[in-house]
Short mmCIF file of C-alpha atoms in Angstrom, two decimals:
data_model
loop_
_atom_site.label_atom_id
_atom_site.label_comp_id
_atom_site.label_asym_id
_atom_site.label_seq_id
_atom_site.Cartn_x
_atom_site.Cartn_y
_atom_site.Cartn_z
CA UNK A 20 -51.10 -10.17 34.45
CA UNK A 21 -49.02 -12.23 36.74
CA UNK A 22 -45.37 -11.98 37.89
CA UNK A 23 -42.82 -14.20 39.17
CA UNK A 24 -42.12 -14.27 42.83
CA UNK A 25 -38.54 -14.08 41.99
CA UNK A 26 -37.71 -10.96 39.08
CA UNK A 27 -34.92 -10.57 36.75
CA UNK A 28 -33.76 -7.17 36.48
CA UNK A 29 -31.80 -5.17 34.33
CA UNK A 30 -31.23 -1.18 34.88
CA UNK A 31 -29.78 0.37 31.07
CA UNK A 32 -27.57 3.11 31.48
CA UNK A 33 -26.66 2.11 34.83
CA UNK A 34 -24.02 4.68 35.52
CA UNK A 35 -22.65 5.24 38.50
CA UNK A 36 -25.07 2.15 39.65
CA UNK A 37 -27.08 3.99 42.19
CA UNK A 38 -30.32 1.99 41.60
CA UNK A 39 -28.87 -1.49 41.44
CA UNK A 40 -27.03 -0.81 45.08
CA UNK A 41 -30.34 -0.12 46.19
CA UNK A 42 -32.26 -2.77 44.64
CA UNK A 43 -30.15 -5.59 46.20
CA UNK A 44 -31.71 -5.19 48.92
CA UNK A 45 -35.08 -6.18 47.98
CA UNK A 46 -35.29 -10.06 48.60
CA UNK A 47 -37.65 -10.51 45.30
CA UNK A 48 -34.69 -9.71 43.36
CA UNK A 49 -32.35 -12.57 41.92
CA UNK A 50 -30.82 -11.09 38.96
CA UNK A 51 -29.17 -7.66 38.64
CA UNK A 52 -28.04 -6.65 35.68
CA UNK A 53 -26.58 -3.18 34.70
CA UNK A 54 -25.55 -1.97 31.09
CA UNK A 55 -23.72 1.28 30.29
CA UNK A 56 -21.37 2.72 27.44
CA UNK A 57 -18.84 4.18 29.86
CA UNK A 58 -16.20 1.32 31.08
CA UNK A 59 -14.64 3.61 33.34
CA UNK A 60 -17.66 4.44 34.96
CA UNK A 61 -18.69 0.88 35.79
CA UNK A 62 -15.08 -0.24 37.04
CA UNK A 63 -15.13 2.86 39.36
CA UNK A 64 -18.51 2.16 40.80
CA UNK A 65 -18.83 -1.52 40.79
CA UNK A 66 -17.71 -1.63 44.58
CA UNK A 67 -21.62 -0.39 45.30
CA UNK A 68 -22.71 -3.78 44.23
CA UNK A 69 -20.60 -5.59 45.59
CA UNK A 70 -21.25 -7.86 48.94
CA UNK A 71 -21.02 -5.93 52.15
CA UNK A 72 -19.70 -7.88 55.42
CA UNK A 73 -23.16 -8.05 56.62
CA UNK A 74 -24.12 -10.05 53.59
CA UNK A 75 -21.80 -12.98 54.65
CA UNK A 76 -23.09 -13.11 58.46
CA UNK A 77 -26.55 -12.67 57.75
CA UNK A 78 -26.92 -14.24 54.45
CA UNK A 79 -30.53 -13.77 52.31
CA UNK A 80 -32.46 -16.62 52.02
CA UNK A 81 -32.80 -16.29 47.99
CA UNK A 82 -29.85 -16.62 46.24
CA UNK A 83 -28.72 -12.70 43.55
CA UNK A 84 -26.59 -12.60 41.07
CA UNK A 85 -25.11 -9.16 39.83
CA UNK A 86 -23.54 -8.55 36.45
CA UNK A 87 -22.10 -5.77 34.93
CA UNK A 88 -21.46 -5.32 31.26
CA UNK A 89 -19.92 -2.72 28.83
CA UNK A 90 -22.60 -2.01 25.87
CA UNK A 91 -25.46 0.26 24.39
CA UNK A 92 -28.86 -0.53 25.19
CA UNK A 93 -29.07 -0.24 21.47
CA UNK A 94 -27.64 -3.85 21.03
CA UNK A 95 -29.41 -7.05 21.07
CA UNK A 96 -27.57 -9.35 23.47
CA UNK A 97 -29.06 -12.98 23.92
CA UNK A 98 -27.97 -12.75 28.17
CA UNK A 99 -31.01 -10.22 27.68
CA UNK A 100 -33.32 -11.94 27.24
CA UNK A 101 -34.76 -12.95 30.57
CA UNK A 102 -35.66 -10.11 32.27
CA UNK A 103 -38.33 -9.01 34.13
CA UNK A 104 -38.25 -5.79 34.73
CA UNK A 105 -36.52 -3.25 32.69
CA UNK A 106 -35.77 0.53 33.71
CA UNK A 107 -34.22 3.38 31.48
CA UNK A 108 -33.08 6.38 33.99
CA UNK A 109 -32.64 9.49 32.08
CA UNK A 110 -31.32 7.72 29.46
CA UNK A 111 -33.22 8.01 25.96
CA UNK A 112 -31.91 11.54 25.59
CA UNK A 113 -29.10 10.68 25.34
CA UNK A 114 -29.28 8.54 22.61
CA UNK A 115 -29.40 10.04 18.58
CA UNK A 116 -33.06 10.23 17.20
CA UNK A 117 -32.26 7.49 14.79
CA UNK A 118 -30.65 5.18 17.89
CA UNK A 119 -34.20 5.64 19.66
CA UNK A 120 -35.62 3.53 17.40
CA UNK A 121 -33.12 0.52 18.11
CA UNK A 122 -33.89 1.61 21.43
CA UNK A 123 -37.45 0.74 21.16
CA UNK A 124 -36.76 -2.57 19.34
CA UNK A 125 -34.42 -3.61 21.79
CA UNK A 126 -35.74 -3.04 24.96
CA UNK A 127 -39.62 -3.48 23.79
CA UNK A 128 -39.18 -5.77 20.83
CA UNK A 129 -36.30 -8.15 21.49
CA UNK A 130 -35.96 -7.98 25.84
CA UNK A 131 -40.06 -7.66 25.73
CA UNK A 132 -40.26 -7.68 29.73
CA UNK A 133 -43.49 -7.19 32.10
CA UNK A 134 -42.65 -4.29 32.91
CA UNK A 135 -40.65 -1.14 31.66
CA UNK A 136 -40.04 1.89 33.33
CA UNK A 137 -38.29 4.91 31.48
CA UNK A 138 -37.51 8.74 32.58
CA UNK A 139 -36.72 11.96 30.93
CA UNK A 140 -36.17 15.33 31.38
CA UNK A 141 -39.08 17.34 31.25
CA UNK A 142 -38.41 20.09 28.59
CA UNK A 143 -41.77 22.28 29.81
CA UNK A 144 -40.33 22.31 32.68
CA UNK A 145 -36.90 23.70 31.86
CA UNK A 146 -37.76 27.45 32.40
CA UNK A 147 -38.14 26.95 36.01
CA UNK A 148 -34.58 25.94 36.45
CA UNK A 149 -32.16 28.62 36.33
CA UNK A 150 -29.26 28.57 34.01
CA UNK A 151 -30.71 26.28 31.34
CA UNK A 152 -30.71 27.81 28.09
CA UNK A 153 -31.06 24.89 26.13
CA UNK A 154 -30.53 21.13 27.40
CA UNK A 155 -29.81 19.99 31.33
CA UNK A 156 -26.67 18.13 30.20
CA UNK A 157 -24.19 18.64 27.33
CA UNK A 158 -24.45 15.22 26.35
CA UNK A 159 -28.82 15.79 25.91
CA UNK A 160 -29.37 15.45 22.61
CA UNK A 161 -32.93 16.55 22.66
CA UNK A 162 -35.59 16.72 25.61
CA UNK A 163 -39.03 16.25 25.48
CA UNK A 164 -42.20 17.75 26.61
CA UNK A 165 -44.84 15.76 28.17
CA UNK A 166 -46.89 16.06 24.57
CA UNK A 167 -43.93 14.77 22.67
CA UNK A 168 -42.95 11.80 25.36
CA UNK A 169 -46.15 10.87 25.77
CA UNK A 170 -46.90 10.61 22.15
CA UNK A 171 -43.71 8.78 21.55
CA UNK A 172 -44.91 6.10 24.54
CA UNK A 173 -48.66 5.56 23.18
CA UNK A 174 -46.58 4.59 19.81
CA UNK A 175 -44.65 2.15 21.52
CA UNK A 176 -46.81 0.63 23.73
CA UNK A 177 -49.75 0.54 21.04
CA UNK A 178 -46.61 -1.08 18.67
CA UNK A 179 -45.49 -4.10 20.74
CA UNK A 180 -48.46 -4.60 23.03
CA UNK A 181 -47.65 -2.33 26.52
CA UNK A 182 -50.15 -0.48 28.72
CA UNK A 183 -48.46 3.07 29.35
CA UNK A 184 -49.03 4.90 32.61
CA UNK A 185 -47.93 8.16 33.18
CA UNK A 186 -46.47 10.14 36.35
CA UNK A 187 -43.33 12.18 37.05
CA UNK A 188 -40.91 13.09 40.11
CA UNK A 189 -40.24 16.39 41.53
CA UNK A 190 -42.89 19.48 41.59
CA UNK A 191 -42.51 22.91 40.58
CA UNK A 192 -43.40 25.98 42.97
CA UNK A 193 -47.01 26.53 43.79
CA UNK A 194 -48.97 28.18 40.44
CA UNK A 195 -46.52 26.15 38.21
CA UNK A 196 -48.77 22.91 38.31
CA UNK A 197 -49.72 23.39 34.56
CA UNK A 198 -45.50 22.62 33.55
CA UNK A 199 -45.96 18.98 35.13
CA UNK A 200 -43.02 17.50 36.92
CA UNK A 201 -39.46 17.78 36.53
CA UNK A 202 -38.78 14.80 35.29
CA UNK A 203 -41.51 12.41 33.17
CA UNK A 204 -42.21 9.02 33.77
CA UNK A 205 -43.57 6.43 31.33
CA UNK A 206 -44.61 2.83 33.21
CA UNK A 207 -45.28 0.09 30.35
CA UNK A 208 -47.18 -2.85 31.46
CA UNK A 209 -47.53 -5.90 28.51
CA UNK A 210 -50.62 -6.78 28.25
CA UNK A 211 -49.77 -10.84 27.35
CA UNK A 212 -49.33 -13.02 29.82
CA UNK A 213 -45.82 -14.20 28.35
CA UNK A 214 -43.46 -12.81 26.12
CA UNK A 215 -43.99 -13.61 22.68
CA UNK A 216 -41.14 -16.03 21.10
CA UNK A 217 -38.34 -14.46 19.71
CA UNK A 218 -35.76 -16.02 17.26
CA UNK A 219 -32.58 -15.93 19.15
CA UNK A 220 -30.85 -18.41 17.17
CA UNK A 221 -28.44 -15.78 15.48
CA UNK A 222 -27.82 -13.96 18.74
CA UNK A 223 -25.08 -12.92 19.77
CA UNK A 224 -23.35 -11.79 23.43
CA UNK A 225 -21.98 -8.78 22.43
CA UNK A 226 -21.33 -6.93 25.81
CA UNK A 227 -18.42 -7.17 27.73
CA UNK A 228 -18.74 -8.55 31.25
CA UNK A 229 -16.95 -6.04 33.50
CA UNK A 230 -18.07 -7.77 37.15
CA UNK A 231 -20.02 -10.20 37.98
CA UNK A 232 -20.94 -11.29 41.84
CA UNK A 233 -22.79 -14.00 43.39
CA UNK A 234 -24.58 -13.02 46.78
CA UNK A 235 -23.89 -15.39 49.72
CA UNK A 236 -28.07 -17.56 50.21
CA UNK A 237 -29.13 -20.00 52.60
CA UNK A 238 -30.31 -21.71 49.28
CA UNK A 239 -26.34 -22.43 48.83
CA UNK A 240 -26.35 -25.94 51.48
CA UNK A 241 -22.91 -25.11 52.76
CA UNK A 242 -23.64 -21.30 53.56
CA UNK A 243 -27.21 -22.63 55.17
CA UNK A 244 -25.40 -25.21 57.25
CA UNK A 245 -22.96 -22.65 58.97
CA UNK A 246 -25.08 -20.18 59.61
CA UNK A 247 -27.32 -22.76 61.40
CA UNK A 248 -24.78 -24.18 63.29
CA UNK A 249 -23.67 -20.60 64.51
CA UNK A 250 -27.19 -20.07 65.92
CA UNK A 251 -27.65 -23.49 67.34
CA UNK A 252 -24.44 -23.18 69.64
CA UNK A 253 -26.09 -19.45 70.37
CA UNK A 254 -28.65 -20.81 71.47
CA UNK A 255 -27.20 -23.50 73.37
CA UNK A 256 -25.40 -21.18 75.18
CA UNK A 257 -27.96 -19.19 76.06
CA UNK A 258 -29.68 -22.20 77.62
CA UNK A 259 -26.26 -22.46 79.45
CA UNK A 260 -26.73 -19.18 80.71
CA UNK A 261 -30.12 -18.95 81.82
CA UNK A 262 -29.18 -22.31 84.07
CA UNK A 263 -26.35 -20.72 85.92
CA UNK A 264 -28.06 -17.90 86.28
CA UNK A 265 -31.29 -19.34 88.12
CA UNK A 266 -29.02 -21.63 90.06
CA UNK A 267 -26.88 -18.85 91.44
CA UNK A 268 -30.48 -16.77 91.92
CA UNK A 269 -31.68 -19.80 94.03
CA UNK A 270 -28.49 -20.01 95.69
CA UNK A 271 -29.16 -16.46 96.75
CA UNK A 272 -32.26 -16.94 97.73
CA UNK A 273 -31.44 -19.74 100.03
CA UNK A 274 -28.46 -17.58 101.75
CA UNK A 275 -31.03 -15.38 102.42
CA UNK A 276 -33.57 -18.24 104.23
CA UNK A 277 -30.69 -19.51 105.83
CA UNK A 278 -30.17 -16.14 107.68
CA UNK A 279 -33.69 -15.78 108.62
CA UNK A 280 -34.13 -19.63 109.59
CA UNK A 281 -32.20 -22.06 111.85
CA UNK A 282 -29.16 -23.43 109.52
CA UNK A 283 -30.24 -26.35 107.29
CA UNK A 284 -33.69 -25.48 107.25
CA UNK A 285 -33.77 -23.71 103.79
CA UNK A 286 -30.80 -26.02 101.82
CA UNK A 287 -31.47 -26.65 98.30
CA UNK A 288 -30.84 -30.12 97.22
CA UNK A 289 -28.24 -28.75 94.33
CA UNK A 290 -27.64 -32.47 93.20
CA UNK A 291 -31.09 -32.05 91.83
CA UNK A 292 -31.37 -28.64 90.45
CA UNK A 293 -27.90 -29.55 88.52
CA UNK A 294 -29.71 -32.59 87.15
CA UNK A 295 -32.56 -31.20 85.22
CA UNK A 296 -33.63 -27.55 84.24
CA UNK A 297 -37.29 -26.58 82.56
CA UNK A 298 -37.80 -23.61 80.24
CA UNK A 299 -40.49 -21.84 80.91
CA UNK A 300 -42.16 -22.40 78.28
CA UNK A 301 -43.73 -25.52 79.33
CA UNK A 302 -44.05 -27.30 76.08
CA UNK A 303 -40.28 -27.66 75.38
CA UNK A 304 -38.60 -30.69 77.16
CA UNK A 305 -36.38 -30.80 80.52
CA UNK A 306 -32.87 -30.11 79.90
CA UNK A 307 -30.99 -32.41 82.05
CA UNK A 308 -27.60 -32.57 83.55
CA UNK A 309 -25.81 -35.65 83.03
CA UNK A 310 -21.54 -35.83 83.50
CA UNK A 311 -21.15 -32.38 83.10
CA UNK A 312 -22.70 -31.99 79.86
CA UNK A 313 -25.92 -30.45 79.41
CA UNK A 314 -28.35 -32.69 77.36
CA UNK A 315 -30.86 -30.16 75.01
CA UNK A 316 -33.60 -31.37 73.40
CA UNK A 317 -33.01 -30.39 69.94
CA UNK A 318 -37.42 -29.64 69.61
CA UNK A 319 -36.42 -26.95 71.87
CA UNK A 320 -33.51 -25.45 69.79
CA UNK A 321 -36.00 -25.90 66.65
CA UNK A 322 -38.29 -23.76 68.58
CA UNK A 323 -36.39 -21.12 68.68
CA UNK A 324 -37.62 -18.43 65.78
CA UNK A 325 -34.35 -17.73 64.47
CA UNK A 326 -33.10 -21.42 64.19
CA UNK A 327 -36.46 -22.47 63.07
CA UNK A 328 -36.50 -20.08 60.19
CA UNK A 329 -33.07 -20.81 59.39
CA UNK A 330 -33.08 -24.48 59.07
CA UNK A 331 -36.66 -24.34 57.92
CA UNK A 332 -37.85 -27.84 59.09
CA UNK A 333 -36.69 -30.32 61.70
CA UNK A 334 -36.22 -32.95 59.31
CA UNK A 335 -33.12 -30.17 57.88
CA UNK A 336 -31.77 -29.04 60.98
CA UNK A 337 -31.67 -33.29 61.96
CA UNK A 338 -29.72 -33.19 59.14
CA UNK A 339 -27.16 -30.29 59.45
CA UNK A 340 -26.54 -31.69 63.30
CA UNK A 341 -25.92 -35.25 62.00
CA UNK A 342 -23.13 -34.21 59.60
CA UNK A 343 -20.59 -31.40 61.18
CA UNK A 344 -18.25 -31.92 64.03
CA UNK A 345 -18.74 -28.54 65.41
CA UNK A 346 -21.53 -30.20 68.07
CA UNK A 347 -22.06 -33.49 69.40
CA UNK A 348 -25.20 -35.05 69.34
CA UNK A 349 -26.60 -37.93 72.00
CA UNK A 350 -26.26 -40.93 70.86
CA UNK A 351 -30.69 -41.40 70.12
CA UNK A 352 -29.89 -38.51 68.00
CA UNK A 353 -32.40 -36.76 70.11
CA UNK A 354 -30.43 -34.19 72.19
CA UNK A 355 -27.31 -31.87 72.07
CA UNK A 356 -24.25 -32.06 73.90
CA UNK A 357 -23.29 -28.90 75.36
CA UNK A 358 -20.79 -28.19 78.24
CA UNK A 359 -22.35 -27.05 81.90
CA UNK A 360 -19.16 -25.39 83.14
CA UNK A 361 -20.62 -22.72 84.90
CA UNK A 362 -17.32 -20.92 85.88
CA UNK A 363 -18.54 -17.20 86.74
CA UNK A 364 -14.86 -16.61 86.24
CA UNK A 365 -14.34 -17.69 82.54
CA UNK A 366 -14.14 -15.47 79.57
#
């Protein structure tokens, strides 16, 4: 079946939010959502999805949104309905018998995503872990072995159209191999190529948002534009740079010929080396010199990877120039304006 380049998310029982802080990192991802029962939980642990300060200088170049919401995974909400991917962490044992059927209808039924991805506690496993006498957590209110979890999963996926796959995390001691993992995994793939249509006329949005974040993108035209022009003056003063730096390397250079050859024999005609400068790279144009303002050719700054992938085309970093007063351009529109001061001294 085929995906979307861009995914919708949504983690129930998020808790303390550990896979959606990791997740928003991954630049597929443009919706996060997270859904738990425990409001103090989420306010508490929010902060790990929010924005760092490297988010805001180097800004992803497809825009996330991240929402958390007070609710049970039990409850049809219509701001549900879009996702792509769905995963359940440890979380259907926690639920009554009777709310595992909701459970099913809800996630599989009414959400229907591509793909579903739901772990459990391993109950065949439990003997290998000391202290357990009957369920991991107090709040368990049954766990499964692999027969009964994997019986459950054939009757869901055979019920509202999923492939199930099967695999687990964490292995026992050597000779134990016949308990399976520690904890079972169930991957459901839908076998349609779209979700069938639901009725979502009498929907309602029954969870309570708690946070909700938008992620700084160079999709957003103002965040693009900045982060642009930061590289462009970069670069422009890097251009700066290397120009001072092979004049004052010739300069050298021609001390040193002066010393081994009568005076005047080895001066550099600096009128002319201050006029125009050539990048190595001998497909970008001369920079030139012209009343103390150095004249870059902006095909050169485009040529730069970084300001290249930024801006994305000429035609858009053209455009970005044309419109801020943080640079000046020449007046063909052709170069940019950038100071030659080559005090060694300043800052």
């Amino acid at each position: 079946m085929a995906y979307r380049e861009s995914a919708a998310v949504a983690d129930l029982g998020c808790a303390e939010c550990t896979l959606l802080s990791r997740l928003k990192f991954c630049n597929c991802v443009e919706v996060l959502v997270g859904v738990d029962t425990d409001l103090e939980l989420l306010k508490e642990k929010m902060y790990r999805v929010s924005p760092l300060p490297c988010d805001y200088l180097q800004p992803r170049t497809s825009m996330l949104t991240v929402s958390l919401y007070h609710g049970s995974a039990t409850v049809k909400d219509s701001r549900m309905l879009d996702c792509d991917f769905v995963s359940c962490i440890e979380l259907v044992e926690h639920l009554n018998i009777s709310e595992v059927e909701r459970f099913s209808e809800m996630v599989f039924g009414y959400m229907s995503p591509a793909v579903v991805v739901i772990t459990t506690p391993n109950a065949d496993f439990n003997p290998l872990l000391p202290g357990i006498m009957r369920f991991r957590h107090w709040d368990h209110k049954f766990e499964w072995s692999r027969a009964e979890f994997q019986a459950w999963s054939l009757n869901i996926g055979n019920k509202f159209g999923y492939k199930v796959e099967f695999t687990g995390v964490g292995k026992g001691p050597l000779g134990t191999e016949q308990l399976g993992f520690c904890t079972q995994v169930s991957i459901f793939l839908r076998q349609l190529s779209e979700a069938p249509r639901i009725e979502t006329k009498h929907s309602k949005q029954l969870y309570k948002l708690v946070y909700e974040v938008v992620y700084p993108s160079l999709k957003d035209k103002k965040i693009q534009q900045d982060i642009v022009l930061n590289e462009v003056i970069y670069a422009a003063e890097c251009v700066r740079r290397q120009i001072i730096n092979t004049r004052y390397d010739d300069e050298g250079q021609g001390a040193e010929n002066w010393n081994q050859n009568e005076r005047g024999s080895a001066q550099i005609d600096d009128s002319k080396r201050e006029k125009t400068f050539k990048p190595k790279d001998s497909k970008r144009l001369e920079v030139c010199k012209i009343d103390g303002k150095l004249h870059i050719p902006l095909i050169n700054l485009f040529s730069m990877p970084k300001v290249q992938q930024l801006s994305g085309s000429f035609q858009r970093l053209e455009e970005i120039l044309q419109v801020t007063d943080r640079v000046v351009l020449s007046r063909c529109g052709a170069f940019l304006l950038y100071p030659a001061d080559d005090d060694r001294n300043e800052d």
